[in-house]
CSV table of C-alpha atoms in Angstrom, one decimal:
chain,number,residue,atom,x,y,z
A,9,UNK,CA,82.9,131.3,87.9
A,10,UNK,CA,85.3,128.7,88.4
A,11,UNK,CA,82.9,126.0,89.3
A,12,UNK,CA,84.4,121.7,88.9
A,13,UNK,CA,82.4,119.0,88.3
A,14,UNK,CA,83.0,115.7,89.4
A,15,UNK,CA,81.2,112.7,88.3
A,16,UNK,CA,79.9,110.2,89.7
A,17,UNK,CA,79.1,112.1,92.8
A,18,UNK,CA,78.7,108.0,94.6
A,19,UNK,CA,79.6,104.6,93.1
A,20,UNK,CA,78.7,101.5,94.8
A,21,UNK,CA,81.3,98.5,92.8
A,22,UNK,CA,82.3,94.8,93.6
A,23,UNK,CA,86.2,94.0,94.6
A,24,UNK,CA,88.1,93.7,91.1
A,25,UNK,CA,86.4,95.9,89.0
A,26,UNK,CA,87.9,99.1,87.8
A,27,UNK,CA,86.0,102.4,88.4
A,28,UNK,CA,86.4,106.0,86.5
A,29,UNK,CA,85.9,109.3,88.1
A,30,UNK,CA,85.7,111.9,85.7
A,31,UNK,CA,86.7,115.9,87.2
A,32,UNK,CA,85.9,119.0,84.6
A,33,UNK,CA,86.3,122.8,84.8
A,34,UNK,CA,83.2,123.8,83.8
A,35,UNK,CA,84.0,127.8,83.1
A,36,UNK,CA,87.8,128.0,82.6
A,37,UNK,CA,90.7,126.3,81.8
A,38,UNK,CA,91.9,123.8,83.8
A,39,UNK,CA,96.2,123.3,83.0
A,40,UNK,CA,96.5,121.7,86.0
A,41,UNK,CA,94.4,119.3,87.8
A,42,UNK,CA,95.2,117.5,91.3
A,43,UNK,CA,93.4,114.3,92.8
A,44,UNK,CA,92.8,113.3,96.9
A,45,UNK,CA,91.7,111.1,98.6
A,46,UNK,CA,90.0,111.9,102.3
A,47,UNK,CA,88.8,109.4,105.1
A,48,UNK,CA,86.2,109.9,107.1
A,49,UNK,CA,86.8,112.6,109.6
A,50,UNK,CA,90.5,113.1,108.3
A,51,UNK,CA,92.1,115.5,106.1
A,52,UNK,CA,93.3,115.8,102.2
A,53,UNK,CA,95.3,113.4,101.3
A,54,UNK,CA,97.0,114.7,97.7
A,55,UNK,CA,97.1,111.8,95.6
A,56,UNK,CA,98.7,113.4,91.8
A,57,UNK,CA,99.2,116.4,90.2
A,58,UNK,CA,98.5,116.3,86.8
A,59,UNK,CA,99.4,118.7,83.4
A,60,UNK,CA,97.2,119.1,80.9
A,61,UNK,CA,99.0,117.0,78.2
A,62,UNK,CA,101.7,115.3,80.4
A,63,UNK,CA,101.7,112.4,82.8
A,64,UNK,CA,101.0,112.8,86.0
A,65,UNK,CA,103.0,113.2,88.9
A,66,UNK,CA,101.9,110.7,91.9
A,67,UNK,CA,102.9,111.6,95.5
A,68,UNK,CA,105.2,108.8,97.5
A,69,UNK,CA,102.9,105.9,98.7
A,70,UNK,CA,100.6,106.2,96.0
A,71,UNK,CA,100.1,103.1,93.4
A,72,UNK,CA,100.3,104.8,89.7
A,73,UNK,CA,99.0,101.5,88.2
A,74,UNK,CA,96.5,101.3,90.7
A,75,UNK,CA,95.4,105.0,90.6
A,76,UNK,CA,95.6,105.7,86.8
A,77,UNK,CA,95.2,109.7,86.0
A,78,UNK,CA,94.9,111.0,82.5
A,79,UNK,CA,94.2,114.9,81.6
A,80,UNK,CA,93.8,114.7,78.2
A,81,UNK,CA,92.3,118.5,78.0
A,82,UNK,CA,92.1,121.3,79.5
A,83,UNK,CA,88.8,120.6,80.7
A,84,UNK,CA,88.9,117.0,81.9
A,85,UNK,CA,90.8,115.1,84.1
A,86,UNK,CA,90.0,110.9,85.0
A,87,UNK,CA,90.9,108.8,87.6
A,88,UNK,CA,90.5,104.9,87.2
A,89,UNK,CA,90.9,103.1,90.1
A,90,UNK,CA,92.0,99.7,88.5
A,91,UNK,CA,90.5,96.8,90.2
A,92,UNK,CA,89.2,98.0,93.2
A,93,UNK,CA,89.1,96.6,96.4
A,94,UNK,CA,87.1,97.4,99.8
A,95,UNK,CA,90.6,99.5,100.7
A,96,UNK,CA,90.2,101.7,98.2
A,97,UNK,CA,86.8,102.7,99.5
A,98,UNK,CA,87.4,106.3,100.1
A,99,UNK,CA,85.8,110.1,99.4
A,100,UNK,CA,87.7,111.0,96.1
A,101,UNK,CA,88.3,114.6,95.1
A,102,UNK,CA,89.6,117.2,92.5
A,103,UNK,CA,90.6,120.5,92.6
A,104,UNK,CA,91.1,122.3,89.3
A,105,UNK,CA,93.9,125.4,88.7
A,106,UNK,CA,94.0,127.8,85.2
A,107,UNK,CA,97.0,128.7,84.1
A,108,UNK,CA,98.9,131.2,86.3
A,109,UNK,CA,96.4,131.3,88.7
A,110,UNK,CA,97.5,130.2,92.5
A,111,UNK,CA,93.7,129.0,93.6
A,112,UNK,CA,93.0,125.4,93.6
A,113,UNK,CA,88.8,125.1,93.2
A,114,UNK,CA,87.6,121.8,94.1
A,115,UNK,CA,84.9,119.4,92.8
A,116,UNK,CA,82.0,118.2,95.3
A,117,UNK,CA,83.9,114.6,95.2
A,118,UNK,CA,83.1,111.2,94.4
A,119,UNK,CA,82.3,108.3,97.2
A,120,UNK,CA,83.8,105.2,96.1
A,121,UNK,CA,82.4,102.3,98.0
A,122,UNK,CA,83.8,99.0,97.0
A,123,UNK,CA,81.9,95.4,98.1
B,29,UNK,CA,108.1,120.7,103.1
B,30,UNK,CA,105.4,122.8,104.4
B,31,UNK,CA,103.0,122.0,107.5
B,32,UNK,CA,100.4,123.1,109.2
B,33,UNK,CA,99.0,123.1,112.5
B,34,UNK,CA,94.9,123.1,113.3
B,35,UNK,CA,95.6,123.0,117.1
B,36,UNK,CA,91.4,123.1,117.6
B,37,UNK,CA,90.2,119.6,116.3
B,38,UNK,CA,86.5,120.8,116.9
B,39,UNK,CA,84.8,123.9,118.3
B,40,UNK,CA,81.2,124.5,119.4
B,41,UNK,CA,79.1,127.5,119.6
B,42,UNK,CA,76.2,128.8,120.0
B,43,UNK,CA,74.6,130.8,117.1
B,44,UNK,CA,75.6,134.5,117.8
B,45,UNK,CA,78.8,133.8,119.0
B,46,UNK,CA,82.2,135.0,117.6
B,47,UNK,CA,84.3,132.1,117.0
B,48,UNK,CA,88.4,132.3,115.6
B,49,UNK,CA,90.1,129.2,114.3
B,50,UNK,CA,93.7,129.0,114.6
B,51,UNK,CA,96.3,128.0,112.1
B,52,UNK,CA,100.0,127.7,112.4
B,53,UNK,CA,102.0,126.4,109.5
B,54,UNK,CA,105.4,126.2,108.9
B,55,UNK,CA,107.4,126.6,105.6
B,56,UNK,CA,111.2,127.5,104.1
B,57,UNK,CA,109.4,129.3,101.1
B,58,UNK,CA,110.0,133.0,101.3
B,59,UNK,CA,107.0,133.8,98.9
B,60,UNK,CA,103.9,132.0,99.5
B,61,UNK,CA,100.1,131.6,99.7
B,62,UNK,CA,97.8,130.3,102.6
B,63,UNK,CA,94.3,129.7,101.8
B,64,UNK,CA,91.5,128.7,103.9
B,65,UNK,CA,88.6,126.2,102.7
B,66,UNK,CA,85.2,125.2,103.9
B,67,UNK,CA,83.6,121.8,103.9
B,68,UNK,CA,80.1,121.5,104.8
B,69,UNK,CA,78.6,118.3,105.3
B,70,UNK,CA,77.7,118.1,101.7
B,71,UNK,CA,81.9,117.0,101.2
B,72,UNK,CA,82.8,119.9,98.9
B,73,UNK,CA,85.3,122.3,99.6
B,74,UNK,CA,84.8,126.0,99.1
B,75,UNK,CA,87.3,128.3,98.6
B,76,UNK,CA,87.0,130.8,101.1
B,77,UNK,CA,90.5,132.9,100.8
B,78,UNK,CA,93.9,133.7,99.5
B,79,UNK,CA,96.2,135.5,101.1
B,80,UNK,CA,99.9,136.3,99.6
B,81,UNK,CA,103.0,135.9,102.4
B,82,UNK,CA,103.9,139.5,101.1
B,83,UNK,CA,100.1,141.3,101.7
B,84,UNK,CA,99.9,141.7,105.6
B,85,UNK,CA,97.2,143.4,106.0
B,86,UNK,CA,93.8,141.7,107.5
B,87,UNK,CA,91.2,141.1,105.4
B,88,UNK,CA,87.0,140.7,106.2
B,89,UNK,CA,84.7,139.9,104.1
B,90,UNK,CA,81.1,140.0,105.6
B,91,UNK,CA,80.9,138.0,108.9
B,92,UNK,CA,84.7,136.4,108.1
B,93,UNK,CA,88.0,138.1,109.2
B,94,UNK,CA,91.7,137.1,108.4
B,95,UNK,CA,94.3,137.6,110.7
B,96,UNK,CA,97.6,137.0,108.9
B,97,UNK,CA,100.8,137.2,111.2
B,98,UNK,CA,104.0,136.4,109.6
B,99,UNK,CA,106.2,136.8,112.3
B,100,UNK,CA,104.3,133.9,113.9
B,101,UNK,CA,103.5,132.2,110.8
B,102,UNK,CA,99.6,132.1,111.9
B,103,UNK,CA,97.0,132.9,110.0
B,104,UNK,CA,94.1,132.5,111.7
B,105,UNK,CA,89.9,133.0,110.7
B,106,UNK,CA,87.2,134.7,112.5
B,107,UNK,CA,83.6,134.0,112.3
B,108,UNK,CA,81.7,136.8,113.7
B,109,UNK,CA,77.8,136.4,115.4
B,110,UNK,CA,78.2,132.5,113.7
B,111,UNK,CA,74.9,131.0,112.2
B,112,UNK,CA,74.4,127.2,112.0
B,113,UNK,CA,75.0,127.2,108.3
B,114,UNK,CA,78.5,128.3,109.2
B,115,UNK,CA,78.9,124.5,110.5
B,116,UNK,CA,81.4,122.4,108.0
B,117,UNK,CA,85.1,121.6,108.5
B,118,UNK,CA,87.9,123.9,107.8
B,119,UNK,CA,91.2,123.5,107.0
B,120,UNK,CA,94.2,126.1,106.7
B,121,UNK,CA,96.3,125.0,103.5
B,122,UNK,CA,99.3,126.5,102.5
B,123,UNK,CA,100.8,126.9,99.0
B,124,UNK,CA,104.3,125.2,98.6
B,125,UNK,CA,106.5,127.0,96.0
B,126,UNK,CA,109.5,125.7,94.3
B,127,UNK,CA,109.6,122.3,92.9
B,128,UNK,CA,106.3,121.4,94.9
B,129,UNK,CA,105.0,124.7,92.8
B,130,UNK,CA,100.5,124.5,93.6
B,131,UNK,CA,100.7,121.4,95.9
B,132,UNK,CA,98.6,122.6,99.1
B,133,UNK,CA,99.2,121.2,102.4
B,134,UNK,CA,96.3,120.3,104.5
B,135,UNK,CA,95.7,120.8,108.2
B,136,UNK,CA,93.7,118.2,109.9
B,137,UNK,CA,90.8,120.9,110.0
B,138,UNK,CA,88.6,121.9,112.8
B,139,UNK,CA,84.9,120.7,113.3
B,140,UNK,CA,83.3,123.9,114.0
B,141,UNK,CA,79.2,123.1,115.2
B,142,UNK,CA,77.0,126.7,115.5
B,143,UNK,CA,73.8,125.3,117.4
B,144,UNK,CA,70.7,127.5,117.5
């Protein structure tokens, strides 16, 4: 149980376009989703936290027009990254949490590469 | 704000060999949770445990051992006769409560390389 899915897994894109990331519980019910971002060699970074239903909450530092995050279910969570640029080239991930449960279970993770 | 400290930034062994990896964190909540993750060089993280700040007691599961020590806020991992698939990163993550209710807090993680 308790298996994430991320999709893509790897997206190559040219400077100014805008790229999804989609992040699903698979076998429960996600009410709470989180997004990070990790460079090479470094640790998680959290990006948002994000309520099945409500906006999400970004962390200090981090663009919420540039990083757009919408969990419109309990099952799927997306991060656009609007008009990307070679910056925003990163490893992308999500973790997924049910509803009163403490464990965060994380997606294999999307790498962005921007031209 | 919680933190955490991976003093070990990477560790190499030889298959066989026990191997702990330390953590150190520091928090102001008087209920929490630590966890400990695994990333292989595939990226994904996989959950490897929880521990609640009120259950002392050590934990193993298989070849992995939990040593939780809330006087000195360490909670460190053992690896016992390693194998090379043990290799991956792994980071020590506590659980912030309050406000910051889920957020987990990250170590820098240690690079731990079994070689045959």
């Amino acid at each position: 149980g308790a298996v994430v899915s991320q999709h893509p897994s790897r997206v190559i894109c040219k400077s100014g376009t805008s790229v999804k990331i989609e992040c699903r519980s698979l076998d429960f019910q996600a009410t709470t989703m989180f997004w990070y971002r990790q460079f090479p060699k470094k640790s998680l970074m959290l990006m948002a936290t994000s309520n099945e239903g409500s906006k999400a909450t970004y962390e200090q530092g981090v663009e919420k027009d540039k990083f757009l995050i919408n969990h419109a279910s309990l099952t799927l969570s997306t991060l656009t990254v609007t008009s990307a640029h070679p910056e925003d080239s990163s490893f992308y991930i999500c973790s997924a949490r049910g509803r009163y449960q403490e464990t965060q279970y994380f997606g294999p993770g999307t790498r962005l590469l921007v031209l | 704000a919680q933190k955490v400290t991976q003093a070990q930034t990477e560790i190499s062994v030889v298959e066989k060999e026990d191997v702990t990896l330390d953590c150190v964190y520091e928090t102001r909540d008087t209920t929490y949770y630590l966890f400990w993750y695994k990333q292989p060089p595939s990226g994904e993280l996989v959950f490897l445990i929880r521990r609640n700040s009120f259950d002392e007691q050590n934990e193993i599961s298989g070849r992995y051992s939990w040593n939780f020590q809330k006087s000195t806020s360490s909670f460190n991992f053992t690896i016992t006769a390693s194998q090379v698939v043990d290799s991956a990163v792994y980071f020590c993550a506590p659980h912030a409560g309050g406000t910051s209710y889920g957020k987990l807090t990250f170590g820098q993680g240690t690079i731990l390389t079994v070689h045959p």
